[in-house]
Amino acid sequence: MNDNSNRDDKLDIETKVVHGGKYYDPYTGAISFPIYQSATFRHLSQDSGYDYSRQQNPTREELENTIANLENGKFGFSFSTGMAAISTVLTLFSPNQHIIVSDDLYGGTYRIFEEIYSRYGIEFSYIDTSKTYEVEKSFKKNTAAVFIETPSNPTMKVSDISAIAEIAQSQQALMIVDNTFLTPYYQRPLELGADIVVHSGTKYLGGHNDTLAGFIVVNNETLSHRLKLIQKSEGAVLAPFDSWLLLRGIKTLGVRLKKQEENALKVAKWLKGHSKINKVYYIGLPEHEAFEISRKQATGFGAMISFTVENTEIAQQVLRKVRMIIFAESLGGVESLITHPMTQTHSDIPKLIRERLGVNDRLLRLSVGIENVDDIINDLKQALE
Ligand SMILES: *Cc1c(COP(=O)(O)O)cnc(C)c1O
């Protein structure tokens, strides 16, 4: 397919999210990019670039170009889930290589590292990557990568992307950033020196709690060839319809995130003033330890809030009593969701690590949606009574 020759590459991210990779289907002019629901393609006299959808599919390709465009990267890859994307990145490494990982991490990422990839001889160290000197100290002769999640899940620690990228580069290690929480709308790790960005597209990028998806974006051509080989060999690719759902979701990423962030700041301030709340973790509060570094490397704070309540009973009561806010896993969608990380998203993380991080039975995590903010606050208020 020909690239759109009129394309303006200097557009703001607010505009880029609306128009995607090619703006429209070059064959038909369709504004809503078509769902090419085909497993295979006729061999034409001239190579069209499409043979079989595990290798490439036009709808998926449009999405892959879109995410690359948003992250300001050259090559995008989409997968059936965020975990499939992370798993693909891990297959870049070999036995006896060592990876430094953020200790405050999505539970599924911890699980795939420890339960699966450690069996193939890859070694992981979990450290507080929000302290750059800890990262520096943790390098070993065989360190091949640093994998960070920032802001982290669920205690909202922020790691200095450019400082860590510089250290990684000096040690010939790859710098990998899970950018799920802020998305390229607010944070673009490749611009800050990272080598690989991964995403759970299930969250803010999709934005509607209706489909699973994952992404990888890189700038380096050699890396991209390897990733393409793994993607087409393993086949955990995103289906055409799901690719379309993501393309559609991304169009409103900007307006959704802005509204969610605006709501989140109000909710976080309200939570802080509540007598039954002990601690509020929201990076957009000026007193949060990561406020300054967040302002340096991102253009927004996102809409994820964690908080601890006075005791276990109150935590359980909130989960039981919320009416509009839904007690459910996941995050980033238009609906406000509340979870109990200790028993849900982070149940696979050992108790010792969990307790050090503050992931206890009193911690709740709120993904703030786009609803009317007073309705969100009033729901929390009655649930806490
Ligand atoms: C959800 C999530 C993942 C995993 O993505 P799936 O799409 O659920 O497979 C990875 N990282 C973070 C930060 C997440 O929130």
Tab-separated table of C-alpha atoms and ligand atoms in Angstrom:
chain	number	residue	atom	x	y	z
A	1	MET	CA	0.000	0.000	0.000
A	2	ASN	CA	1.236	3.466	-0.805
A	3	ASP	CA	1.824	5.808	2.037
A	4	ASN	CA	-0.283	8.901	2.109
A	5	SER	CA	1.895	11.331	0.165
A	6	ASN	CA	0.252	14.435	1.630
A	7	ARG	CA	0.923	13.305	5.143
A	8	ASP	CA	2.078	15.970	7.551
A	9	ASP	CA	4.519	14.448	10.021
A	10	LYS	CA	4.853	17.508	12.214
A	11	LEU	CA	1.415	17.283	13.728
A	12	ASP	CA	0.806	17.501	17.432
A	13	ILE	CA	0.006	14.286	19.303
A	14	GLU	CA	-3.539	15.615	19.830
A	15	THR	CA	-4.027	15.508	16.065
A	16	LYS	CA	-1.973	12.374	15.437
A	17	VAL	CA	-4.228	10.209	17.611
A	18	VAL	CA	-7.228	11.166	15.490
A	19	HIS	CA	-5.693	10.412	12.117
A	20	GLY	CA	-3.679	7.256	12.692
A	21	GLY	CA	-1.024	6.043	10.271
A	22	LYS	CA	-2.433	6.638	6.795
A	23	TYR	CA	-5.472	8.793	7.671
A	24	TYR	CA	-7.683	6.663	5.380
A	25	ASP	CA	-7.686	3.488	3.340
A	26	PRO	CA	-5.594	4.173	0.209
A	27	TYR	CA	-7.654	1.704	-1.883
A	28	THR	CA	-11.127	3.034	-1.185
A	29	GLY	CA	-10.657	6.328	0.651
A	30	ALA	CA	-12.655	4.956	3.598
A	31	ILE	CA	-12.100	7.209	6.623
A	32	SER	CA	-12.788	4.382	9.028
A	33	PHE	CA	-9.943	2.051	8.120
A	34	PRO	CA	-11.448	-1.213	6.793
A	35	ILE	CA	-11.272	-4.496	8.666
A	36	TYR	CA	-9.379	-6.741	6.260
A	37	GLN	CA	-10.839	-9.947	7.613
A	38	SER	CA	-8.712	-12.257	5.514
A	39	ALA	CA	-6.236	-14.915	6.587
A	40	THR	CA	-4.529	-15.052	3.216
A	41	PHE	CA	-3.989	-12.875	0.152
A	42	ARG	CA	-3.779	-13.658	-3.555
A	43	HIS	CA	-0.262	-13.450	-4.909
A	44	LEU	CA	-0.331	-10.552	-7.328
A	45	SER	CA	2.114	-10.009	-10.162
A	46	GLN	CA	3.637	-7.316	-8.027
A	47	ASP	CA	4.292	-8.014	-4.339
A	48	SER	CA	1.559	-6.291	-2.297
A	49	GLY	CA	3.363	-6.921	0.992
A	50	TYR	CA	0.587	-9.235	2.159
A	51	ASP	CA	0.676	-13.028	1.915
A	52	TYR	CA	-0.739	-14.370	5.106
A	53	SER	CA	-2.153	-12.493	8.119
A	54	ARG	CA	0.230	-13.945	10.695
A	55	GLN	CA	2.966	-12.169	8.781
A	56	GLN	CA	1.027	-8.977	8.018
A	57	ASN	CA	-2.521	-7.755	7.580
A	58	PRO	CA	-3.496	-4.289	6.307
A	59	THR	CA	-5.676	-3.403	9.313
A	60	ARG	CA	-3.016	-4.517	11.755
A	61	GLU	CA	-0.389	-2.679	9.735
A	62	GLU	CA	-2.352	0.564	9.945
A	63	LEU	CA	-2.517	0.123	13.708
A	64	GLU	CA	1.186	-0.700	13.943
A	65	ASN	CA	2.051	2.407	11.950
A	66	THR	CA	-0.262	4.429	14.175
A	67	ILE	CA	1.359	3.356	17.437
A	68	ALA	CA	4.837	3.872	15.960
A	69	ASN	CA	3.778	7.341	14.847
A	70	LEU	CA	2.431	8.211	18.294
A	71	GLU	CA	5.527	6.992	20.124
A	72	ASN	CA	7.740	8.796	17.600
A	73	GLY	CA	9.294	5.453	16.742
A	74	LYS	CA	10.031	3.840	13.388
A	75	PHE	CA	8.611	0.349	13.879
A	76	GLY	CA	5.442	-0.769	15.641
A	77	PHE	CA	4.198	-4.290	16.356
A	78	SER	CA	0.848	-5.301	17.732
A	79	PHE	CA	-0.031	-8.431	19.666
A	80	SER	CA	-3.058	-10.216	21.023
A	81	THR	CA	-2.304	-8.982	24.572
A	82	GLY	CA	0.160	-6.849	26.482
A	83	MET	CA	1.644	-10.034	27.912
A	84	ALA	CA	2.240	-11.409	24.392
A	85	ALA	CA	4.141	-8.198	23.586
A	86	ILE	CA	6.235	-8.476	26.751
A	87	SER	CA	6.860	-12.162	26.080
A	88	THR	CA	8.067	-11.305	22.570
A	89	VAL	CA	10.530	-8.788	23.976
A	90	LEU	CA	11.839	-11.402	26.403
A	91	THR	CA	12.613	-13.824	23.582
A	92	LEU	CA	15.234	-11.331	22.392
A	93	PHE	CA	17.400	-12.565	25.274
A	94	SER	CA	19.449	-15.717	25.819
A	95	PRO	CA	20.181	-18.031	28.738
A	96	ASN	CA	22.558	-16.561	31.330
A	97	GLN	CA	21.623	-12.996	30.513
A	98	HIS	CA	20.494	-10.770	33.347
A	99	ILE	CA	17.699	-8.198	33.371
A	100	ILE	CA	17.165	-5.442	35.940
A	101	VAL	CA	13.455	-4.948	36.601
A	102	SER	CA	11.323	-2.425	38.533
A	103	ASP	CA	10.195	-4.076	41.763
A	104	ASP	CA	6.829	-2.350	41.700
A	105	LEU	CA	5.505	-4.115	38.645
A	106	TYR	CA	2.374	-5.416	36.976
A	107	GLY	CA	1.781	-8.841	38.544
A	108	GLY	CA	1.506	-10.643	35.214
A	109	THR	CA	4.898	-9.318	34.133
A	110	TYR	CA	6.474	-10.575	37.333
A	111	ARG	CA	4.780	-13.947	36.798
A	112	ILE	CA	5.971	-14.419	33.220
A	113	PHE	CA	9.544	-13.485	34.204
A	114	GLU	CA	9.683	-15.752	37.252
A	115	GLU	CA	7.486	-18.678	36.215
A	116	ILE	CA	8.435	-18.874	32.556
A	117	TYR	CA	11.564	-17.031	31.432
A	118	SER	CA	13.644	-17.825	34.527
A	119	ARG	CA	13.251	-21.497	33.493
A	120	TYR	CA	15.030	-20.647	30.263
A	121	GLY	CA	18.008	-19.326	32.194
A	122	ILE	CA	17.268	-15.612	32.105
A	123	GLU	CA	18.037	-14.008	35.443
A	124	PHE	CA	16.045	-11.127	36.954
A	125	SER	CA	16.805	-8.635	39.740
A	126	TYR	CA	13.871	-6.654	41.132
A	127	ILE	CA	14.933	-3.289	42.412
A	128	ASP	CA	13.540	0.152	43.131
A	129	THR	CA	14.228	1.753	39.753
A	130	SER	CA	12.867	5.085	41.001
A	131	LYS	CA	16.309	5.349	42.639
A	132	THR	CA	18.683	5.689	39.700
A	133	TYR	CA	21.736	4.808	41.828
A	134	GLU	CA	20.100	1.460	42.688
A	135	VAL	CA	19.887	0.722	38.967
A	136	GLU	CA	23.516	1.640	38.468
A	137	LYS	CA	24.572	-0.574	41.383
A	138	SER	CA	22.648	-3.567	40.064
A	139	PHE	CA	24.506	-3.942	36.778
A	140	LYS	CA	26.435	-7.179	36.359
A	141	LYS	CA	28.721	-8.411	33.594
A	142	ASN	CA	25.805	-10.250	31.992
A	143	THR	CA	23.177	-7.512	32.315
A	144	ALA	CA	21.488	-7.274	28.942
A	145	ALA	CA	18.548	-5.007	29.738
A	146	VAL	CA	16.698	-2.793	32.173
A	147	PHE	CA	12.918	-3.217	32.210
A	148	ILE	CA	10.989	-0.448	33.904
A	149	GLU	CA	7.373	0.371	34.455
A	150	THR	CA	6.845	4.077	35.088
A	151	PRO	CA	4.667	5.222	36.732
A	152	SER	CA	4.607	1.863	38.447
A	153	ASN	CA	1.735	-0.334	39.377
A	154	PRO	CA	0.214	0.030	41.963
A	155	THR	CA	2.275	2.394	44.138
A	156	MET	CA	2.983	4.992	41.435
A	157	LYS	CA	6.740	5.195	41.672
A	158	VAL	CA	8.387	7.109	38.852
A	159	SER	CA	11.742	6.186	37.344
A	160	ASP	CA	13.976	8.663	35.540
A	161	ILE	CA	13.816	7.360	31.971
A	162	SER	CA	16.622	9.403	30.417
A	163	ALA	CA	19.038	8.872	33.331
A	164	ILE	CA	18.488	5.095	33.268
A	165	ALA	CA	18.662	5.016	29.457
A	166	GLU	CA	22.053	6.703	29.627
A	167	ILE	CA	23.373	4.141	32.114
A	168	ALA	CA	21.946	1.261	30.085
A	169	GLN	CA	23.539	2.558	26.924
A	170	SER	CA	26.947	2.930	28.571
A	171	GLN	CA	26.671	-0.737	29.613
A	172	GLN	CA	25.442	-1.909	26.183
A	173	ALA	CA	22.146	-2.980	27.710
A	174	LEU	CA	18.706	-2.378	26.249
A	175	MET	CA	16.337	-0.012	28.010
A	176	ILE	CA	12.739	-1.255	27.951
A	177	VAL	CA	9.820	0.838	29.204
A	178	ASP	CA	6.277	-0.344	29.872
A	179	ASN	CA	4.388	2.824	28.931
A	180	THR	CA	0.877	1.524	29.641
A	181	PHE	CA	-0.039	4.023	32.374
A	182	LEU	CA	0.725	7.308	30.606
A	183	THR	CA	0.590	6.268	26.919
A	184	PRO	CA	2.441	8.230	24.214
A	185	TYR	CA	-0.122	10.977	24.695
A	186	TYR	CA	1.686	11.962	27.902
A	187	GLN	CA	5.051	10.193	27.769
A	188	ARG	CA	7.290	9.077	24.900
A	189	PRO	CA	10.176	6.977	26.239
A	190	LEU	CA	11.942	6.591	22.859
A	191	GLU	CA	12.434	10.364	22.778
A	192	LEU	CA	14.056	10.054	26.209
A	193	GLY	CA	16.554	7.431	25.068
A	194	ALA	CA	14.719	4.148	25.642
A	195	ASP	CA	15.260	1.361	23.091
A	196	ILE	CA	11.971	-0.496	23.396
A	197	VAL	CA	8.495	0.607	24.460
A	198	VAL	CA	5.865	-1.963	25.397
A	199	HIS	CA	2.178	-1.479	26.087
A	200	SER	CA	-0.889	-3.193	27.238
A	201	GLY	CA	-3.187	-1.733	24.573
A	202	THR	CA	-6.040	-3.228	26.583
A	203	LYS	CA	-5.893	-0.206	28.884
A	204	TYR	CA	-5.871	3.474	27.830
A	205	LEU	CA	-5.090	2.927	24.145
A	206	GLY	CA	-8.142	0.719	23.604
A	207	GLY	CA	-9.905	2.672	26.303
A	208	HIS	CA	-13.269	0.907	26.358
A	209	ASN	CA	-12.648	-2.329	28.263
A	210	ASP	CA	-13.724	-4.239	25.175
A	211	THR	CA	-10.600	-5.898	23.821
A	212	LEU	CA	-7.136	-7.129	24.744
A	213	ALA	CA	-4.089	-5.846	22.848
A	214	GLY	CA	-0.353	-5.315	23.201
A	215	PHE	CA	2.310	-3.238	21.454
A	216	ILE	CA	6.031	-2.930	20.955
A	217	VAL	CA	7.679	0.123	19.381
A	218	VAL	CA	11.362	0.515	18.500
A	219	ASN	CA	13.595	2.766	16.407
A	220	ASN	CA	16.467	0.395	15.776
A	221	GLU	CA	16.232	-1.482	12.485
A	222	THR	CA	18.151	-4.576	13.597
A	223	LEU	CA	15.889	-4.915	16.620
A	224	SER	CA	12.845	-4.465	14.408
A	225	HIS	CA	13.922	-7.313	12.106
A	226	ARG	CA	14.349	-9.627	15.076
A	227	LEU	CA	10.972	-8.609	16.552
A	228	LYS	CA	9.251	-9.094	13.213
A	229	LEU	CA	10.756	-12.574	12.948
A	230	ILE	CA	9.561	-13.480	16.451
A	231	GLN	CA	6.123	-11.995	15.826
A	232	LYS	CA	5.498	-13.898	12.625
A	233	SER	CA	7.041	-17.097	13.986
A	234	GLU	CA	5.100	-17.154	17.254
A	235	GLY	CA	1.922	-15.676	15.817
A	236	ALA	CA	0.494	-13.931	18.889
A	237	VAL	CA	-0.719	-11.190	16.525
A	238	LEU	CA	-3.698	-8.903	16.965
A	239	ALA	CA	-6.719	-9.933	14.872
A	240	PRO	CA	-8.071	-7.555	12.199
A	241	PHE	CA	-11.259	-6.737	14.103
A	242	ASP	CA	-9.389	-6.108	17.347
A	243	SER	CA	-6.911	-3.943	15.415
A	244	TRP	CA	-9.847	-1.893	14.194
A	245	LEU	CA	-11.212	-1.526	17.733
A	246	LEU	CA	-7.818	-0.210	18.801
A	247	LEU	CA	-7.670	2.203	15.849
A	248	ARG	CA	-11.075	3.488	16.831
A	249	GLY	CA	-10.192	3.709	20.523
A	250	ILE	CA	-6.983	5.633	19.876
A	251	LYS	CA	-8.864	8.394	18.015
A	252	THR	CA	-10.283	9.611	21.338
A	253	LEU	CA	-7.202	8.906	23.466
A	254	GLY	CA	-6.484	12.608	23.926
A	255	VAL	CA	-9.938	13.699	25.047
A	256	ARG	CA	-10.385	10.641	27.226
A	257	LEU	CA	-7.067	11.032	29.023
A	258	LYS	CA	-7.533	14.742	29.596
A	259	LYS	CA	-10.946	14.200	31.135
A	260	GLN	CA	-9.741	11.220	33.164
A	261	GLU	CA	-6.779	13.190	34.478
A	262	GLU	CA	-8.941	16.157	35.386
A	263	ASN	CA	-11.266	13.816	37.293
A	264	ALA	CA	-8.346	11.992	38.920
A	265	LEU	CA	-6.834	15.155	40.364
A	266	LYS	CA	-10.162	16.110	41.946
A	267	VAL	CA	-10.717	12.601	43.287
A	268	ALA	CA	-7.157	12.420	44.675
A	269	LYS	CA	-7.564	15.759	46.467
A	270	TRP	CA	-10.875	14.647	47.905
A	271	LEU	CA	-9.440	11.307	49.080
A	272	LYS	CA	-6.593	13.118	50.804
A	273	GLY	CA	-9.006	15.055	52.939
A	274	HIS	CA	-11.020	12.003	54.029
A	275	SER	CA	-10.588	10.851	57.630
A	276	LYS	CA	-10.630	7.121	56.791
A	277	ILE	CA	-7.889	7.392	54.165
A	278	ASN	CA	-4.284	7.041	55.313
A	279	LYS	CA	-2.279	7.586	52.160
A	280	VAL	CA	-3.010	8.655	48.595
A	281	TYR	CA	-0.674	7.731	45.751
A	282	TYR	CA	-1.289	10.072	42.813
A	283	ILE	CA	1.662	11.550	40.962
A	284	GLY	CA	-0.316	14.659	40.043
A	285	LEU	CA	-0.401	15.816	43.675
A	286	PRO	CA	2.428	18.364	44.131
A	287	GLU	CA	3.473	16.679	47.403
A	288	HIS	CA	3.984	13.301	45.671
A	289	GLU	CA	7.704	12.544	45.620
A	290	ALA	CA	7.597	11.988	41.866
A	291	PHE	CA	5.794	15.199	40.970
A	292	GLU	CA	8.893	17.031	39.708
A	293	ILE	CA	10.436	14.173	37.760
A	294	SER	CA	7.020	13.474	36.213
A	295	ARG	CA	6.807	17.041	35.038
A	296	LYS	CA	10.261	16.724	33.522
A	297	GLN	CA	9.653	13.598	31.468
A	298	ALA	CA	5.898	13.562	30.833
A	299	THR	CA	3.262	16.084	29.866
A	300	GLY	CA	0.579	14.670	32.150
A	301	PHE	CA	0.042	12.606	35.276
A	302	GLY	CA	-2.555	10.148	34.056
A	303	ALA	CA	-5.555	8.913	35.991
A	304	MET	CA	-4.398	6.062	38.198
A	305	ILE	CA	-4.778	6.514	41.936
A	306	SER	CA	-3.945	4.101	44.729
A	307	PHE	CA	-4.867	4.707	48.347
A	308	THR	CA	-4.756	2.954	51.672
A	309	VAL	CA	-7.666	2.992	54.071
A	310	GLU	CA	-7.502	2.659	57.858
A	311	ASN	CA	-8.123	-1.072	58.085
A	312	THR	CA	-8.985	-4.228	56.132
A	313	GLU	CA	-12.684	-3.999	56.952
A	314	ILE	CA	-12.985	-0.577	55.356
A	315	ALA	CA	-11.156	-1.806	52.223
A	316	GLN	CA	-13.587	-4.724	51.916
A	317	GLN	CA	-16.534	-2.441	52.629
A	318	VAL	CA	-15.565	-0.039	49.814
A	319	LEU	CA	-15.335	-2.903	47.335
A	320	ARG	CA	-18.721	-4.202	48.451
A	321	LYS	CA	-20.541	-0.881	48.603
A	322	VAL	CA	-19.487	0.956	45.440
A	323	ARG	CA	-22.496	1.393	43.144
A	324	MET	CA	-21.394	3.149	39.961
A	325	ILE	CA	-17.679	2.452	40.256
A	326	ILE	CA	-17.119	-1.176	39.323
A	327	PHE	CA	-15.116	-3.634	41.408
A	328	ALA	CA	-13.140	-5.193	38.560
A	329	GLU	CA	-9.588	-5.743	37.351
A	330	SER	CA	-7.989	-3.716	34.565
A	331	LEU	CA	-7.710	0.026	34.081
A	332	GLY	CA	-7.632	2.858	31.610
A	333	GLY	CA	-11.133	2.510	30.185
A	334	VAL	CA	-13.945	5.049	30.202
A	335	GLU	CA	-15.570	3.354	33.211
A	336	SER	CA	-14.145	3.910	36.696
A	337	LEU	CA	-12.879	0.622	38.105
A	338	ILE	CA	-11.610	-0.225	41.566
A	339	THR	CA	-9.390	-3.178	42.472
A	340	HIS	CA	-7.700	-4.784	45.423
A	341	PRO	CA	-4.138	-5.301	44.098
A	342	MET	CA	-3.032	-7.650	46.872
A	343	THR	CA	-5.607	-10.316	46.020
A	344	GLN	CA	-6.036	-9.526	42.329
A	345	THR	CA	-3.462	-8.000	39.992
A	346	HIS	CA	-0.533	-8.591	42.354
A	347	SER	CA	-1.462	-11.914	43.964
A	348	ASP	CA	1.463	-13.680	42.259
A	349	ILE	CA	4.063	-11.358	43.764
A	350	PRO	CA	5.678	-12.857	46.879
A	351	LYS	CA	4.380	-11.513	50.182
A	352	LEU	CA	7.810	-10.212	51.173
A	353	ILE	CA	8.176	-8.019	48.087
A	354	ARG	CA	4.538	-6.958	48.300
A	355	GLU	CA	4.855	-5.796	51.874
A	356	ARG	CA	8.055	-3.894	51.188
A	357	LEU	CA	6.210	-2.051	48.420
A	358	GLY	CA	3.187	-1.323	50.538
A	359	VAL	CA	0.837	-3.592	48.598
A	360	ASN	CA	-1.192	-4.729	51.593
A	361	ASP	CA	-4.808	-5.628	52.303
A	362	ARG	CA	-5.638	-1.954	52.942
A	363	LEU	CA	-4.491	-0.755	49.514
A	364	LEU	CA	-7.061	-0.059	46.812
A	365	ARG	CA	-6.389	1.026	43.244
A	366	LEU	CA	-8.755	3.249	41.351
A	367	SER	CA	-8.743	3.726	37.602
A	368	VAL	CA	-10.624	6.975	37.159
A	369	GLY	CA	-13.015	7.038	34.215
A	370	ILE	CA	-14.664	9.812	32.226
A	371	GLU	CA	-17.874	10.005	34.269
A	372	ASN	CA	-19.064	13.128	36.050
A	373	VAL	CA	-16.516	13.654	38.801
A	374	ASP	CA	-19.109	14.409	41.492
A	375	ASP	CA	-20.720	11.049	40.825
A	376	ILE	CA	-17.341	9.351	41.316
A	377	ILE	CA	-16.669	11.220	44.553
A	378	ASN	CA	-20.187	10.691	45.902
A	379	ASP	CA	-19.940	6.987	45.202
A	380	LEU	CA	-16.655	6.745	47.113
A	381	LYS	CA	-18.134	8.840	49.892
A	382	GLN	CA	-21.117	6.560	50.477
A	383	ALA	CA	-18.902	3.465	50.147
A	384	LEU	CA	-16.609	4.759	52.892
A	385	GLU	CA	-19.427	5.683	55.308
B	1	LIG	C1	-2.387	-4.933	31.991
B	1	LIG	C2	-0.956	-4.666	31.966
B	1	LIG	C3	-0.074	-5.521	31.297
B	1	LIG	C4	-0.539	-6.781	30.619
B	1	LIG	O1	-1.356	-6.507	29.514
B	1	LIG	P1	-2.540	-7.481	28.996
B	1	LIG	O2	-3.095	-6.734	27.856
B	1	LIG	O3	-3.495	-7.647	30.146
B	1	LIG	O4	-1.911	-8.769	28.627
B	1	LIG	C5	1.265	-5.166	31.277
B	1	LIG	N1	1.723	-4.061	31.884
B	1	LIG	C6	0.901	-3.225	32.553
B	1	LIG	C7	1.461	-2.016	33.192
B	1	LIG	C8	-0.462	-3.498	32.616
B	1	LIG	O5	-1.272	-2.667	33.292
